[in-house]
Coordinates of C-alpha atoms in Angstrom, one line a residue:
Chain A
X1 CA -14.5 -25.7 -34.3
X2 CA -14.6 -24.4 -30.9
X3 CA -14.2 -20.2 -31.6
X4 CA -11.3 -18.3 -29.1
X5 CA -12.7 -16.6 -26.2
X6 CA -13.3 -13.3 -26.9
X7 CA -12.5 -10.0 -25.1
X8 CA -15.4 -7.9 -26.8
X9 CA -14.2 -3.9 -26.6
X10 CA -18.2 -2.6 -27.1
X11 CA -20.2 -0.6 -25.0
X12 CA -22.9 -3.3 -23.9
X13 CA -25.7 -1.3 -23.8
X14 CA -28.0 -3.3 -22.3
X15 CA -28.1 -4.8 -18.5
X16 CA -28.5 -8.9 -19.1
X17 CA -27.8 -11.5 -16.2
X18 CA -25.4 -14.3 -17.5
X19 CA -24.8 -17.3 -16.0
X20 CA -21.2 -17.9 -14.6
X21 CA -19.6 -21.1 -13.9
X22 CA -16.3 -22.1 -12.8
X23 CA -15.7 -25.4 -14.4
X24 CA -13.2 -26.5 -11.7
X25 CA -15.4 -26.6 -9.0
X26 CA -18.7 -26.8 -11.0
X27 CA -19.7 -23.6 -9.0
X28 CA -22.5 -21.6 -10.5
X29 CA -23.9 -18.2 -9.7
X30 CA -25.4 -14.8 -11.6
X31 CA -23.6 -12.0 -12.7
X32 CA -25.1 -8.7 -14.3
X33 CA -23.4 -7.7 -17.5
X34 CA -23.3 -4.0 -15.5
X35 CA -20.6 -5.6 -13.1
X36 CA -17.1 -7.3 -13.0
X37 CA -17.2 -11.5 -12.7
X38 CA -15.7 -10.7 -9.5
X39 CA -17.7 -7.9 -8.2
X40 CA -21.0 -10.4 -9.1
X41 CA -19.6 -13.2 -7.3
X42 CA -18.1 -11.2 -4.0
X43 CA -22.0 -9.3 -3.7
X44 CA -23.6 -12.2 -2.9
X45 CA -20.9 -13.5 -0.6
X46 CA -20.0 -16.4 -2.8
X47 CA -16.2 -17.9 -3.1
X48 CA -14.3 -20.0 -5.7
X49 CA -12.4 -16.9 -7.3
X50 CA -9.8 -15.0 -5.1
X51 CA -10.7 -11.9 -4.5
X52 CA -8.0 -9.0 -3.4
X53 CA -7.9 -5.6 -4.4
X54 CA -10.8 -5.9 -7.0
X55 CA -9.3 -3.2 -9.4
X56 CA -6.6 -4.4 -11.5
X57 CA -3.5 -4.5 -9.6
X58 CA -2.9 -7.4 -7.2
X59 CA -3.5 -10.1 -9.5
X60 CA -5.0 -12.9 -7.5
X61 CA -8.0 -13.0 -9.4
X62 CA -6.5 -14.1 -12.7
X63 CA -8.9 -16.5 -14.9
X64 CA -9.3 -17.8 -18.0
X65 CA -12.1 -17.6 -20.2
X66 CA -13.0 -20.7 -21.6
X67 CA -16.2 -20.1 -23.4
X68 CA -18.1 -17.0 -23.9
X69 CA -17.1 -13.3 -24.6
X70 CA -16.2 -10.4 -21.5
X71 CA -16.1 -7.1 -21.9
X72 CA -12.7 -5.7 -20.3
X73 CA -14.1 -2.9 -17.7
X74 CA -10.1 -1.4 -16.5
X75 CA -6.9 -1.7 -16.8
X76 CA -5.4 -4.5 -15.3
X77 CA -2.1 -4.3 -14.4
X78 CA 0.7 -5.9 -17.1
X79 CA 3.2 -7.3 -14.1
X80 CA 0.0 -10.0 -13.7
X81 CA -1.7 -10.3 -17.4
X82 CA 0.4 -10.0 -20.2
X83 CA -1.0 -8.7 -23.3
X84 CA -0.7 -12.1 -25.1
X85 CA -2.1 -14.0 -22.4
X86 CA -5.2 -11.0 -22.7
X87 CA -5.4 -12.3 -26.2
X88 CA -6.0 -15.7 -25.2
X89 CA -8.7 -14.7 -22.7
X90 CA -6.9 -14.7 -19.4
X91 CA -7.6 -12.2 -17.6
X92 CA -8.3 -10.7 -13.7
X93 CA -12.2 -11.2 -12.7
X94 CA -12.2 -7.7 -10.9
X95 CA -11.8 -6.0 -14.3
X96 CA -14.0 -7.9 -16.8
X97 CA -17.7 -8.0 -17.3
X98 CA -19.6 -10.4 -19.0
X99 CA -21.3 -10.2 -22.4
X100 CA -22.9 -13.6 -22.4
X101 CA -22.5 -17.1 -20.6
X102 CA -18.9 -17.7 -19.1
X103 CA -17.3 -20.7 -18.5
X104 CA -13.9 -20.0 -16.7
X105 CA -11.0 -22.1 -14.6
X106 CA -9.7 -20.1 -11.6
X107 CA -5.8 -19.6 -12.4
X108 CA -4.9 -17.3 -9.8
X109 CA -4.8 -17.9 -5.5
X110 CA -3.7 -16.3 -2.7
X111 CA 0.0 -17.5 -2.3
X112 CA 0.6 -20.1 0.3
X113 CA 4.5 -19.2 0.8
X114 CA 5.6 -18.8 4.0
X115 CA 3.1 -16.2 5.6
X116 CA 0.4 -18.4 5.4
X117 CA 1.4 -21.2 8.2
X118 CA 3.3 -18.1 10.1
X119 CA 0.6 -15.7 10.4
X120 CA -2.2 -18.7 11.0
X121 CA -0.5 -19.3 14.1
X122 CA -0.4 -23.0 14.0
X123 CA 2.2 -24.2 12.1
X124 CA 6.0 -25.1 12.5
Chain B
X1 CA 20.4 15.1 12.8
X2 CA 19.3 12.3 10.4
X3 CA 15.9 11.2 9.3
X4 CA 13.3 13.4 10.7
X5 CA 10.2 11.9 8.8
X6 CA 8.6 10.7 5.5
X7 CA 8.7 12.6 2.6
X8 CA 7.2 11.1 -0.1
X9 CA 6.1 7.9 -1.9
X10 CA 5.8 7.6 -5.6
X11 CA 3.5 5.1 -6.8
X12 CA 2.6 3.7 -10.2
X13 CA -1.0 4.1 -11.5
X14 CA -3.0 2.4 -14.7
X15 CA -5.9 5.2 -14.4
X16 CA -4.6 8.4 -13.9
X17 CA -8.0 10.1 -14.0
X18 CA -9.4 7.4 -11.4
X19 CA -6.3 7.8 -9.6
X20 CA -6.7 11.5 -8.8
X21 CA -10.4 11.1 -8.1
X22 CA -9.3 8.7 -5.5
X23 CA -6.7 10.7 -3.7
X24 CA -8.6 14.0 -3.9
X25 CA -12.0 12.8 -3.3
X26 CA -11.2 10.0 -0.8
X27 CA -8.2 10.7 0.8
X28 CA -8.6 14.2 0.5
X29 CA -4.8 15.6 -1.0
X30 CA -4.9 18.3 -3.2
X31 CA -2.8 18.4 -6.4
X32 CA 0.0 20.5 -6.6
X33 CA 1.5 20.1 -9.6
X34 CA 1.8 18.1 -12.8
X35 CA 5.1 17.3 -14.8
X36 CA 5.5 16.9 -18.1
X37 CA 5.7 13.4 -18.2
X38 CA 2.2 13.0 -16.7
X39 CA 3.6 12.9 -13.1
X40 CA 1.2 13.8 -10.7
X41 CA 2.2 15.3 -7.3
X42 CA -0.2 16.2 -4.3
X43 CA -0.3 16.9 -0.6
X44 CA -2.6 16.8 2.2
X45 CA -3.7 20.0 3.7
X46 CA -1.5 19.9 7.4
X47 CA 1.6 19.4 5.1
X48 CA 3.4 22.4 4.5
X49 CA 5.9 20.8 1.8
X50 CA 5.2 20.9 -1.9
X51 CA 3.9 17.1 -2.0
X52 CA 4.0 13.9 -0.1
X53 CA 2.7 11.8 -3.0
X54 CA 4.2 11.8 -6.7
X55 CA 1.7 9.3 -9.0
X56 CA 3.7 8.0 -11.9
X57 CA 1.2 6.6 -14.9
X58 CA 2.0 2.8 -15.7
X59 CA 1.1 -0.6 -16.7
X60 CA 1.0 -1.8 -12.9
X61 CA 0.5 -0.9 -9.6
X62 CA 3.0 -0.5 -7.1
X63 CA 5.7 1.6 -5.5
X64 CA 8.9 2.9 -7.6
X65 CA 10.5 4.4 -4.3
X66 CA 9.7 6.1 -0.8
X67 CA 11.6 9.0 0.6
X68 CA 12.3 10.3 3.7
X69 CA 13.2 14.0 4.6
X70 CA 16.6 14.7 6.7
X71 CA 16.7 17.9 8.7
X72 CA 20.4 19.0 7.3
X73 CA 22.1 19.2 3.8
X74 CA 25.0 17.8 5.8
X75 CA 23.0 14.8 7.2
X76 CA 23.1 13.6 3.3
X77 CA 27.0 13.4 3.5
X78 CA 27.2 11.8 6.8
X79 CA 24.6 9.3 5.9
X80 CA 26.0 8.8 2.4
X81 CA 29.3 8.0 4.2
X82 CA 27.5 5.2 6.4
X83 CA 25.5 3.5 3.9
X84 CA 28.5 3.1 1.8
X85 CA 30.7 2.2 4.5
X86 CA 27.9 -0.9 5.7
X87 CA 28.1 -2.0 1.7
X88 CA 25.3 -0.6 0.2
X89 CA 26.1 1.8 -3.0
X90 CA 24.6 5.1 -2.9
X91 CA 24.2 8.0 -5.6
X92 CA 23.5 11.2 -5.1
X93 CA 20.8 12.5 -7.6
X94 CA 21.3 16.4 -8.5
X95 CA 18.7 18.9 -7.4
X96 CA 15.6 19.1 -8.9
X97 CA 16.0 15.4 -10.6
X98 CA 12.4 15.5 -8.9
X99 CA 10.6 18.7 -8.9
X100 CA 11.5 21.2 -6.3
X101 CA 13.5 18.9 -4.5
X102 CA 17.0 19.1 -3.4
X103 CA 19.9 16.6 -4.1
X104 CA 18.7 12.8 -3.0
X105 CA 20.5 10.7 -1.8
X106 CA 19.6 7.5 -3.6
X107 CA 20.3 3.6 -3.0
X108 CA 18.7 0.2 -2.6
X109 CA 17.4 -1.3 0.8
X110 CA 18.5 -4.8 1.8
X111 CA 14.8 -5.4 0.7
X112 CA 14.8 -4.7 -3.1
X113 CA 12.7 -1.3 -2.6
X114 CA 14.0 1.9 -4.2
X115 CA 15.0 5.0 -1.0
X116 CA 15.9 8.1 -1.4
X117 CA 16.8 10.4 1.3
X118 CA 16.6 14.9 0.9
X119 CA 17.2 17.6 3.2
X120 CA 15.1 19.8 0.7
X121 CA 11.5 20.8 -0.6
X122 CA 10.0 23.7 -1.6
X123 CA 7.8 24.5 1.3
X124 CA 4.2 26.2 0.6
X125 CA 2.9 26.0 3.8
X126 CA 0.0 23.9 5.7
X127 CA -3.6 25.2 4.3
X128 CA -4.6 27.0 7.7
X129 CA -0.8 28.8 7.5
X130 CA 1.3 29.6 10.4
X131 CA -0.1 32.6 11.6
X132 CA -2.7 32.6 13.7
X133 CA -3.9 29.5 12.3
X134 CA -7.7 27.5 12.4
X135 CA -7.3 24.3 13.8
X136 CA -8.7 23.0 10.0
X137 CA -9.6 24.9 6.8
X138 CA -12.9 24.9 5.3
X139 CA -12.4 23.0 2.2
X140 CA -11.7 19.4 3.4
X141 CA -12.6 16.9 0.6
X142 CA -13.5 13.3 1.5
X143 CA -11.6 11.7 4.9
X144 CA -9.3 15.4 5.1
X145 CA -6.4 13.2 5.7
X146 CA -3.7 15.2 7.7
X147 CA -0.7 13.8 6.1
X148 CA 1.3 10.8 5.1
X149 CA 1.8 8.8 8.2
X150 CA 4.1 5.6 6.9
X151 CA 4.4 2.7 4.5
X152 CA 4.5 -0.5 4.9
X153 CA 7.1 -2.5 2.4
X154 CA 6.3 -6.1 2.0
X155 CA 10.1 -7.7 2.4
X156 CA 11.1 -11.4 0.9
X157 CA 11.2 -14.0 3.4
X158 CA 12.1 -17.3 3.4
X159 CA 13.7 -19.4 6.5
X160 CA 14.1 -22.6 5.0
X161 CA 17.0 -21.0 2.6
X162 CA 17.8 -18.5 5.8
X163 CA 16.4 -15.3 4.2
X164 CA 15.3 -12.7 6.5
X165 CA 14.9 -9.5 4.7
X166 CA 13.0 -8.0 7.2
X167 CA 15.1 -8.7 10.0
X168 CA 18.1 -6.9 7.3
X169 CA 15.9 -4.0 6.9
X170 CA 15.6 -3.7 10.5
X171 CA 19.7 -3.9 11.0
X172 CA 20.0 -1.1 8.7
X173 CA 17.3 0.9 9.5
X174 CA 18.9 0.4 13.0
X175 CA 22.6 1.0 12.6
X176 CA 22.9 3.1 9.8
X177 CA 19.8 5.4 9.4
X178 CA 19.3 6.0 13.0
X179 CA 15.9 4.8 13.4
X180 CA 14.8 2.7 17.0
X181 CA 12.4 -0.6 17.2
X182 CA 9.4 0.2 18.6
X183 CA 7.1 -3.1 18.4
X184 CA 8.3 -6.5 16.5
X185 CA 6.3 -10.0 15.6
X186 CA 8.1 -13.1 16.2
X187 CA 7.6 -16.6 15.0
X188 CA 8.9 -19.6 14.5
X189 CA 10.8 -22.2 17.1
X190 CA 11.8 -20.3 20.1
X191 CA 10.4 -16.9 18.2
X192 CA 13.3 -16.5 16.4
X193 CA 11.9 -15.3 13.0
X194 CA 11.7 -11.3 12.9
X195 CA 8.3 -11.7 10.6
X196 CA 7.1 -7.8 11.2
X197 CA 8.9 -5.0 12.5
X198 CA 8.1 -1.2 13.3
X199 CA 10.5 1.8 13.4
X200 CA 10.3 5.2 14.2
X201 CA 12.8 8.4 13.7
X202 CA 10.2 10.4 15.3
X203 CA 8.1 10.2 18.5
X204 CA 5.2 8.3 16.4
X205 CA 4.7 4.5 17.1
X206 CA 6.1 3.7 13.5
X207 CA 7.4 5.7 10.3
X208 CA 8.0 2.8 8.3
X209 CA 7.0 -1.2 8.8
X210 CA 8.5 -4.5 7.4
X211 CA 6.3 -7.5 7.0
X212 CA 7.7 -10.6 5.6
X213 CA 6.3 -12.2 2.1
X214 CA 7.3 -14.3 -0.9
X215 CA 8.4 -11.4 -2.8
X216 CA 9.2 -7.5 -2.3
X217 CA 6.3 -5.1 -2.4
X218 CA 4.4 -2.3 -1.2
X219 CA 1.7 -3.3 1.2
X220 CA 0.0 0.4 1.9
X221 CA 0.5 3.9 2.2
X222 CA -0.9 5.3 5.3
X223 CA -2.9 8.6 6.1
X224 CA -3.3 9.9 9.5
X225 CA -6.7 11.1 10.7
X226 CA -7.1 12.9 14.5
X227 CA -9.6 10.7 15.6
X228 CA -12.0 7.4 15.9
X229 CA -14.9 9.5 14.6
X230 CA -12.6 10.8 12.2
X231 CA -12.3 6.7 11.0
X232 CA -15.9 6.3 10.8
X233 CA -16.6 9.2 8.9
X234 CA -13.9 8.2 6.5
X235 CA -15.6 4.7 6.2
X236 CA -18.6 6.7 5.1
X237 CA -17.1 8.7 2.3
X238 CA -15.7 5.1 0.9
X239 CA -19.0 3.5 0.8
X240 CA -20.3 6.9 -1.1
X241 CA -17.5 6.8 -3.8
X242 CA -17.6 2.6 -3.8
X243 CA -14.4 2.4 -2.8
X244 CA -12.8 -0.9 -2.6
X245 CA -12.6 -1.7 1.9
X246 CA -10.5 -4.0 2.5
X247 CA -10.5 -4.0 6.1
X248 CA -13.6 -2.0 7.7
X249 CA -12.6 0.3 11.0
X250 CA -11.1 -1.6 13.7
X251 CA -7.7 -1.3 16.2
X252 CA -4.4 -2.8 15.3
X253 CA -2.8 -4.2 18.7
X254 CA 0.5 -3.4 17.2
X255 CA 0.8 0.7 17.6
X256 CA -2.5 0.5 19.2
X257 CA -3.8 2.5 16.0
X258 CA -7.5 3.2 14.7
X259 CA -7.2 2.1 11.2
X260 CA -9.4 1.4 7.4
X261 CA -7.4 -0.7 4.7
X262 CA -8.4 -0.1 1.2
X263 CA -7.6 -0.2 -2.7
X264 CA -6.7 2.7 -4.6
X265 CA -8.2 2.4 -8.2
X266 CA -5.0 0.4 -9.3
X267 CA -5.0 -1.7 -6.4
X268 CA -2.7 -0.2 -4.1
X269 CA -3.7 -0.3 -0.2
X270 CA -4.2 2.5 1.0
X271 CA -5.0 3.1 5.1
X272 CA -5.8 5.4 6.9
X273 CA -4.5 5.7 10.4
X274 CA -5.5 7.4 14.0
X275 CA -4.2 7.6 16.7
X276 CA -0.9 8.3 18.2
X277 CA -0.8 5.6 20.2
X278 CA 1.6 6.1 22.2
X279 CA 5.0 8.2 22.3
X280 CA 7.5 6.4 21.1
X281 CA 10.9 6.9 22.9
X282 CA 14.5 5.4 22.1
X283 CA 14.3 3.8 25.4
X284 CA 10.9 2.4 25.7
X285 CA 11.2 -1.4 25.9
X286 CA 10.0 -2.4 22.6
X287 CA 6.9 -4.8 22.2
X288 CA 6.9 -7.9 21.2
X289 CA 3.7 -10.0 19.9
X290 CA 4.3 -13.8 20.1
X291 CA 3.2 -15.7 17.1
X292 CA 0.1 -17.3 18.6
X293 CA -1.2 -13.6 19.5
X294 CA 0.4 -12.1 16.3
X295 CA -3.1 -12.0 14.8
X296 CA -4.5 -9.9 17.7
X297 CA -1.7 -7.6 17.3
X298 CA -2.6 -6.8 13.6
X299 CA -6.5 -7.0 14.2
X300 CA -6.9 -6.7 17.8
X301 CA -10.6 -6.6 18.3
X302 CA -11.3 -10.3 16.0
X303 CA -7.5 -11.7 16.5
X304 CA -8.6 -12.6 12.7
X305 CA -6.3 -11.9 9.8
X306 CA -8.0 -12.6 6.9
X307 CA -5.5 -14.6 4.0
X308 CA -5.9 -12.2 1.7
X309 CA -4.4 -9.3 4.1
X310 CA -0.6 -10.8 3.8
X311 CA -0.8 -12.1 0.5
X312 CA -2.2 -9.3 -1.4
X313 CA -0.4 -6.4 -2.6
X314 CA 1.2 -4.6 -5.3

């Protein structure tokens, strides 16, 4: 039986590199267990999970676990995560760090409602 | 008469602790006082009223409400009279329903967002006085930020179902609070969609924006700074506390202002702001970007705007 992703509330002593991948896109890259999912992904300039704020509050970063345990790093703000989708492992990228491999699906994107096309330019 | 300026903004924060490291350290305020419900209020040091930013402890980010100062008690009477009489209900909050604040005058934009308006604040002075006074005082922290310049309120917009709430913002903003247009960005066929627009009560190229988005929200909270050098250095002090930059120092077309965007540690942009532009007069034609160019009026050195500069915030 496949276990819940967990949100591990320990200290993580240690400083490991984990592999990340985001199933959707089959992207790969490195994260240390020292930094957020996002902040590991953003430092080497890589896409494939939103990135806005980076500390908690905008939401856009929202994922879900799907194997492997994070370590929850801040707050992350409740009008975005609620605490039962925390206990399923969804969670913002900017605020958790990883404890082992991850496997994750990107849940969250910038929102394409009318400022997109507006502010591109070159629509309507 | 009327609306001289902003007064205050009162923003929600998940980290208090992180929070005040942020605002102090960064931004450079200075805490004033503390309330017993963990409220935190501070000012910046060429402020001489009690506080210009109130941090309420939360499970999100964002803004709860903004104020702005009127110069008379009787301005709160007159203005109570208009709002009402354009449809909008008002209450007046008794003194002291804040701390060291006057009777407010309370009521909901056309926008969703939470405004209060107050004739009065306990005033303690600017930190060089008004005596004699240093042009700055030896203890600046971080950027030294002079005082809270403007917000920026993210308004829902919508044209296929013929919601505008930017362009109603404007109309009251306009007619009823006294405030004047001084640039606007318009889009659409024929330009007829109001999607950003800057007012002033003062002599300042804005005191308050609108920008159009899927849902209400507070975009940032600006700080003014004297100078370019004073944006640099502020850049600096960012990168040495790991602040979050969201947009590194460039020069908005619109207001022709110096500017940084960033995250407070809950996520809330911050800017800070130099530059006064221009003076901004009631009779000064007012600006208009076009929509093809509306991305050199926000970043006027690239003509970029990143995605993630409209379609994040809290």
């Amino acid at each position: 039986m496949k276990s819940l992703p967990a949100i591990d509330s320990g200290a993580g002593a240690t400083n490991c590199r984990h592999a990340i991948r985001l199933l959707q896109t089959g992207e790969a890259y490195v994260c240390s267990s020292a930094e957020t999912l996002l902040q590991g992904m953003a430092r080497i300039g890589k896409k494939g999970i939103p990135a806005g704020c980076l500390n908690g509050g905008c939401g856009v970063c929202k994922v879900v676990i799907r194997c492997g345990t994070v370590r929850k790093a801040g707050a992350m703000s409740r009008a975005h995560i609620s605490e039962e989708e925390e206990t399923q492992g969804i969670v913002l990228a900017c605020r958790v760090m990883p404890v082992s491999a991850i496997d994750l699906d990107v849940i969250g994107k910038m929102k394409k409602a009318v400022t997109r096309t507006l502010w591109g330019g070159n629509a309507v | 008469m009327g609306v001289m300026r902003i007064g205050h903004v009162n923003i929600r924060v998940m980290d208090m602790e992180a929070a005040l490291k942020h605002y102090q350290n960064v931004v450079g305020m200075k805490t004033t006082h503390k309330d017993a419900k963990g409220n935190v209020y501070l000012k910046c040091w060429d402020e001489w009223d009690k506080y210009s930013l109130v941090l309420t402890p939360s499970e999100q980010a964002g803004m709860n409400h903004v104020a702005y100062k009127v110069e008379k008690e009787a301005d709160l009477d007159m203005l109570k009279q208009r709002i009402e009489a354009y449809g909008i209900k008002t209450e007046m909050l008794e003194a002291e329903s804040l701390p060291f604040v006057g009777r407010m005058l309370q009521f909901v934009l056309p926008s969703g967002h939470d405004m209060r308006l107050y004739a009065k604040k306990e005033c303690v002075g600017t930190d060089v006085g008004s005596t004699n006074p240093d042009p700055w005082p030896d203890d600046l922290r971080g950027a030294g930020a002079h005082w809270l310049d403007h917000v920026l309120l993210m308004c829902e917009m919508n044209p296929e179902k013929g919601i505008n709430k930017v362009a109603d913002n404007t109309r009251f903003f306009i007619e009823v609070l006294g405030f004047f247009q001084t640039e606007q960005i318009l889009v659409g066929p024929g330009g007829a969609i109001q999607l950003a627009s800057f007012l002033s009560c003062s002599s300042k190229p804005h005191d308050i924006a609108f920008v159009g988005g899927d849902r209400p929200g507070m975009h940032h909270l600006s700080f003014f700074l004297d100078s370019w050098h004073d944006i640099l250095k502020a850049g600096d002090i960012m990168a040495k506390n790991r602040t979050r930059i969201d947009v590194a120092p460039t020069r908005h077309g619109v207001t022709r202002g110096e500017t940084i965007y960033f995250f407070d540690p809950s996520g809330n942009r911050n800017e800070t702001f130099a530059g006064l532009g221009y003076q901004a007069q009631r009779d000064k034609p007012i600006i208009t970007w076009t929509e093809e160019q509306a991305a050199r009026g926000i970043f006027y050195h690239t003509g970029v705007l990143d995605e993630s500069f409209t379609t994040v915030y809290t």
